[in-house]
């Protein structure tokens, strides 16, 4: 019975790889989702503040001229 469970786990891992998905998902980074970067302190030009990073740094995003 234990072999059956191990075979199911191997099959599941193979299906995840075939689908192109990560078996262990990466942690969500809200700063990167907003096209921002983490800087210590305040945001300087040409960046502006959009939030706070997980480590306490400022999430800064570059100005986009239209």
Short mmCIF file of N, CA, C and O in Angstrom, two decimals:
data_model
loop_
_atom_site.label_atom_id
_atom_site.label_comp_id
_atom_site.label_asym_id
_atom_site.label_seq_id
_atom_site.Cartn_x
_atom_site.Cartn_y
_atom_site.Cartn_z
N UNK A 1 0.82 -1.19 0.00
CA UNK A 1 0.00 0.00 0.00
C UNK A 1 0.87 1.26 0.00
O UNK A 1 0.50 2.26 -0.61
N UNK A 2 2.01 1.19 0.70
CA UNK A 2 2.89 2.35 0.76
C UNK A 2 3.48 2.64 -0.62
O UNK A 2 3.68 3.80 -0.99
N UNK A 3 3.76 1.61 -1.39
CA UNK A 3 4.31 1.80 -2.73
C UNK A 3 3.29 2.52 -3.61
O UNK A 3 3.64 3.36 -4.43
N UNK A 4 2.02 2.21 -3.42
CA UNK A 4 0.97 2.87 -4.19
C UNK A 4 0.97 4.38 -3.94
O UNK A 4 0.87 5.17 -4.88
N UNK A 5 1.10 4.80 -2.69
CA UNK A 5 1.16 6.22 -2.35
C UNK A 5 2.39 6.89 -2.96
O UNK A 5 2.31 8.00 -3.49
N UNK A 6 3.52 6.21 -2.93
CA UNK A 6 4.73 6.78 -3.52
C UNK A 6 4.59 6.92 -5.03
O UNK A 6 5.03 7.90 -5.62
N UNK A 7 3.97 5.94 -5.67
CA UNK A 7 3.75 6.04 -7.11
C UNK A 7 2.79 7.19 -7.45
O UNK A 7 2.96 7.87 -8.45
N UNK A 8 1.79 7.39 -6.61
CA UNK A 8 0.87 8.51 -6.84
C UNK A 8 1.58 9.85 -6.69
O UNK A 8 1.32 10.79 -7.45
N UNK A 9 2.47 9.95 -5.72
CA UNK A 9 3.24 11.19 -5.54
C UNK A 9 4.13 11.44 -6.75
O UNK A 9 4.20 12.57 -7.25
N UNK A 10 4.80 10.41 -7.23
CA UNK A 10 5.65 10.57 -8.41
C UNK A 10 4.82 10.95 -9.62
O UNK A 10 5.20 11.84 -10.40
N UNK A 11 3.67 10.35 -9.79
CA UNK A 11 2.78 10.69 -10.90
C UNK A 11 2.32 12.15 -10.80
O UNK A 11 2.31 12.88 -11.80
N UNK A 12 1.97 12.58 -9.62
CA UNK A 12 1.55 13.97 -9.41
C UNK A 12 2.66 14.94 -9.76
O UNK A 12 2.44 15.95 -10.42
N UNK A 13 3.89 14.64 -9.34
CA UNK A 13 5.02 15.52 -9.64
C UNK A 13 5.30 15.55 -11.14
O UNK A 13 5.62 16.60 -11.69
N UNK A 14 5.14 14.42 -11.82
CA UNK A 14 5.36 14.39 -13.27
C UNK A 14 4.29 15.21 -13.99
O UNK A 14 4.58 15.91 -14.95
N UNK A 15 3.06 15.12 -13.53
CA UNK A 15 2.00 15.90 -14.16
C UNK A 15 2.20 17.40 -13.94
O UNK A 15 1.93 18.21 -14.83
N UNK A 16 2.67 17.79 -12.77
CA UNK A 16 2.95 19.20 -12.50
C UNK A 16 4.06 19.70 -13.43
O UNK A 16 3.99 20.80 -13.95
N UNK A 17 5.09 18.89 -13.62
CA UNK A 17 6.18 19.28 -14.50
C UNK A 17 5.74 19.35 -15.95
O UNK A 17 6.16 20.23 -16.70
N UNK A 18 4.87 18.44 -16.36
CA UNK A 18 4.40 18.44 -17.74
C UNK A 18 3.50 19.63 -18.02
O UNK A 18 3.46 20.14 -19.14
N UNK A 19 2.79 20.10 -17.00
CA UNK A 19 1.92 21.25 -17.19
C UNK A 19 2.69 22.56 -17.13
O UNK A 19 2.13 23.62 -17.38
N UNK A 20 3.97 22.50 -16.76
CA UNK A 20 4.79 23.71 -16.70
C UNK A 20 4.58 24.50 -15.43
O UNK A 20 4.94 25.67 -15.37
N UNK A 21 4.03 23.90 -14.41
CA UNK A 21 3.79 24.60 -13.16
C UNK A 21 4.85 24.19 -12.14
O UNK A 21 5.36 23.08 -12.17
N UNK A 22 5.16 25.11 -11.24
CA UNK A 22 6.11 24.82 -10.18
C UNK A 22 5.43 23.97 -9.12
O UNK A 22 4.29 24.21 -8.75
N UNK A 23 6.15 22.99 -8.62
CA UNK A 23 5.59 22.15 -7.56
C UNK A 23 5.52 22.94 -6.26
O UNK A 23 4.57 22.85 -5.52
N UNK A 24 6.54 23.77 -6.01
CA UNK A 24 6.54 24.66 -4.84
C UNK A 24 6.40 26.08 -5.37
O UNK A 24 7.32 26.62 -5.97
N UNK A 25 5.25 26.71 -5.17
CA UNK A 25 5.05 28.05 -5.74
C UNK A 25 5.93 29.08 -5.03
O UNK A 25 6.25 28.97 -3.86
N UNK A 26 6.32 30.11 -5.78
CA UNK A 26 7.12 31.20 -5.23
C UNK A 26 6.24 32.10 -4.39
O UNK A 26 5.06 32.26 -4.68
N UNK A 27 6.83 32.73 -3.38
CA UNK A 27 6.04 33.67 -2.58
C UNK A 27 5.64 34.89 -3.42
O UNK A 27 6.38 35.33 -4.28
N UNK A 28 4.47 35.41 -3.15
CA UNK A 28 3.94 36.55 -3.89
C UNK A 28 4.68 37.82 -3.47
O UNK A 28 4.83 38.10 -2.29
N UNK A 29 5.15 38.59 -4.43
CA UNK A 29 5.85 39.84 -4.18
C UNK A 29 4.99 40.99 -4.72
O UNK A 29 4.99 41.25 -5.92
N UNK A 30 4.24 41.70 -3.85
CA UNK A 30 3.36 42.75 -4.36
C UNK A 30 4.10 43.93 -4.99
O UNK A 30 3.57 44.60 -5.85
N UNK A 31 5.34 44.17 -4.57
CA UNK A 31 6.10 45.27 -5.16
C UNK A 31 6.47 44.96 -6.61
O UNK A 31 6.33 45.79 -7.50
N UNK A 32 6.92 43.74 -6.86
CA UNK A 32 7.27 43.35 -8.22
C UNK A 32 6.02 43.27 -9.10
O UNK A 32 6.10 43.51 -10.30
N UNK A 33 4.87 42.96 -8.51
CA UNK A 33 3.63 42.91 -9.28
C UNK A 33 3.24 44.30 -9.78
O UNK A 33 2.54 44.42 -10.79
N UNK A 34 3.70 45.35 -9.09
CA UNK A 34 3.42 46.73 -9.51
C UNK A 34 4.57 47.31 -10.32
O UNK A 34 4.65 48.52 -10.50
N UNK A 35 5.48 46.47 -10.79
CA UNK A 35 6.68 46.89 -11.52
C UNK A 35 7.53 47.84 -10.68
O UNK A 35 8.07 48.81 -11.20
N UNK A 36 7.64 47.55 -9.40
CA UNK A 36 8.43 48.38 -8.51
C UNK A 36 9.70 47.68 -8.07
O UNK A 36 9.94 46.52 -8.38
N UNK A 37 10.53 48.45 -7.33
CA UNK A 37 11.76 47.93 -6.76
C UNK A 37 11.83 48.35 -5.30
O UNK A 37 11.31 49.40 -4.94
N UNK A 38 12.49 47.56 -4.48
CA UNK A 38 12.62 47.86 -3.06
C UNK A 38 13.90 48.66 -2.81
O UNK A 38 14.97 48.26 -3.24
N UNK A 39 13.76 49.79 -2.13
CA UNK A 39 14.89 50.64 -1.79
C UNK A 39 14.86 50.93 -0.30
O UNK A 39 13.79 51.14 0.27
N UNK A 40 16.03 50.98 0.35
CA UNK A 40 16.04 51.41 1.75
C UNK A 40 15.80 52.91 1.83
O UNK A 40 16.27 53.67 0.99
N UNK A 41 15.04 53.35 2.81
CA UNK A 41 14.77 54.78 2.95
C UNK A 41 13.64 55.24 2.05
O UNK A 41 12.72 54.49 1.75
N UNK A 42 13.73 56.50 1.62
CA UNK A 42 12.67 57.07 0.79
C UNK A 42 13.01 56.94 -0.68
O UNK A 42 14.16 56.71 -1.04
N UNK A 43 12.01 57.10 -1.52
CA UNK A 43 12.20 57.01 -2.96
C UNK A 43 12.75 58.33 -3.49
O UNK A 43 12.26 59.40 -3.16
N UNK A 44 13.77 58.24 -4.29
CA UNK A 44 14.37 59.42 -4.92
C UNK A 44 13.99 59.46 -6.39
O UNK A 44 13.54 58.47 -6.96
N UNK A 45 14.15 60.62 -7.00
CA UNK A 45 13.86 60.76 -8.42
C UNK A 45 14.72 59.82 -9.22
O UNK A 45 15.87 59.60 -8.85
N UNK A 46 14.27 59.23 -10.24
CA UNK A 46 13.00 59.34 -10.96
C UNK A 46 11.95 58.34 -10.48
O UNK A 46 11.08 57.93 -11.24
N UNK A 47 12.02 57.91 -9.22
CA UNK A 47 11.08 56.95 -8.67
C UNK A 47 10.08 57.64 -7.75
O UNK A 47 10.35 58.70 -7.20
N UNK A 48 8.91 57.03 -7.57
CA UNK A 48 7.93 57.51 -6.60
C UNK A 48 7.43 56.33 -5.78
O UNK A 48 7.48 55.18 -6.20
N UNK A 49 6.95 56.63 -4.58
CA UNK A 49 6.57 55.60 -3.61
C UNK A 49 5.23 54.99 -3.97
O UNK A 49 4.26 55.70 -4.24
N UNK A 50 5.15 53.65 -3.96
CA UNK A 50 3.88 52.96 -4.25
C UNK A 50 3.48 52.02 -3.13
O UNK A 50 2.39 51.46 -3.16
N UNK A 51 4.36 51.83 -2.13
CA UNK A 51 4.01 50.94 -1.03
C UNK A 51 5.23 50.54 -0.23
O UNK A 51 6.29 51.13 -0.35
N UNK A 52 5.04 49.53 0.59
CA UNK A 52 6.11 49.03 1.45
C UNK A 52 6.41 47.59 1.09
O UNK A 52 5.50 46.79 0.88
N UNK A 53 7.69 47.25 1.04
CA UNK A 53 8.11 45.88 0.74
C UNK A 53 8.01 45.02 2.00
O UNK A 53 7.82 45.53 3.10
N UNK A 54 8.15 43.72 1.81
CA UNK A 54 8.04 42.77 2.92
C UNK A 54 9.12 43.03 3.97
O UNK A 54 8.88 42.92 5.16
N UNK A 55 10.33 43.43 3.53
CA UNK A 55 11.43 43.63 4.45
C UNK A 55 11.43 45.02 5.09
O UNK A 55 12.36 45.38 5.80
N UNK A 56 10.40 45.83 4.83
CA UNK A 56 10.29 47.16 5.43
C UNK A 56 10.84 48.27 4.56
O UNK A 56 10.72 49.45 4.90
N UNK A 57 11.46 47.94 3.43
CA UNK A 57 11.97 48.96 2.52
C UNK A 57 10.81 49.62 1.78
O UNK A 57 9.68 49.16 1.83
N UNK A 58 11.10 50.71 1.10
CA UNK A 58 10.09 51.40 0.31
C UNK A 58 9.99 50.76 -1.06
O UNK A 58 11.00 50.48 -1.71
N UNK A 59 8.77 50.55 -1.52
CA UNK A 59 8.53 50.05 -2.87
C UNK A 59 8.41 51.26 -3.78
O UNK A 59 7.48 52.07 -3.62
N UNK A 60 9.35 51.41 -4.70
CA UNK A 60 9.41 52.59 -5.57
C UNK A 60 9.21 52.17 -7.01
O UNK A 60 9.66 51.13 -7.44
N UNK A 61 8.52 53.04 -7.74
CA UNK A 61 8.24 52.79 -9.14
C UNK A 61 8.73 53.96 -9.96
O UNK A 61 8.61 55.11 -9.55
N UNK A 62 9.25 53.69 -11.15
CA UNK A 62 9.80 54.74 -12.00
C UNK A 62 8.66 55.51 -12.68
O UNK A 62 7.64 54.94 -13.06
N UNK A 63 8.87 56.84 -12.79
CA UNK A 63 7.90 57.67 -13.51
C UNK A 63 7.82 57.24 -14.96
O UNK A 63 8.82 56.90 -15.56
N UNK A 64 6.62 57.26 -15.51
CA UNK A 64 6.44 56.94 -16.92
C UNK A 64 5.87 58.18 -17.60
O UNK A 64 4.77 58.63 -17.27
N UNK A 65 6.62 58.74 -18.52
CA UNK A 65 6.18 59.93 -19.27
C UNK A 65 5.28 59.48 -20.42
O UNK A 65 5.60 58.54 -21.14
N UNK A 66 4.16 60.14 -20.57
CA UNK A 66 3.23 59.78 -21.64
C UNK A 66 3.26 60.84 -22.71
O UNK A 66 3.35 61.99 -22.51
#
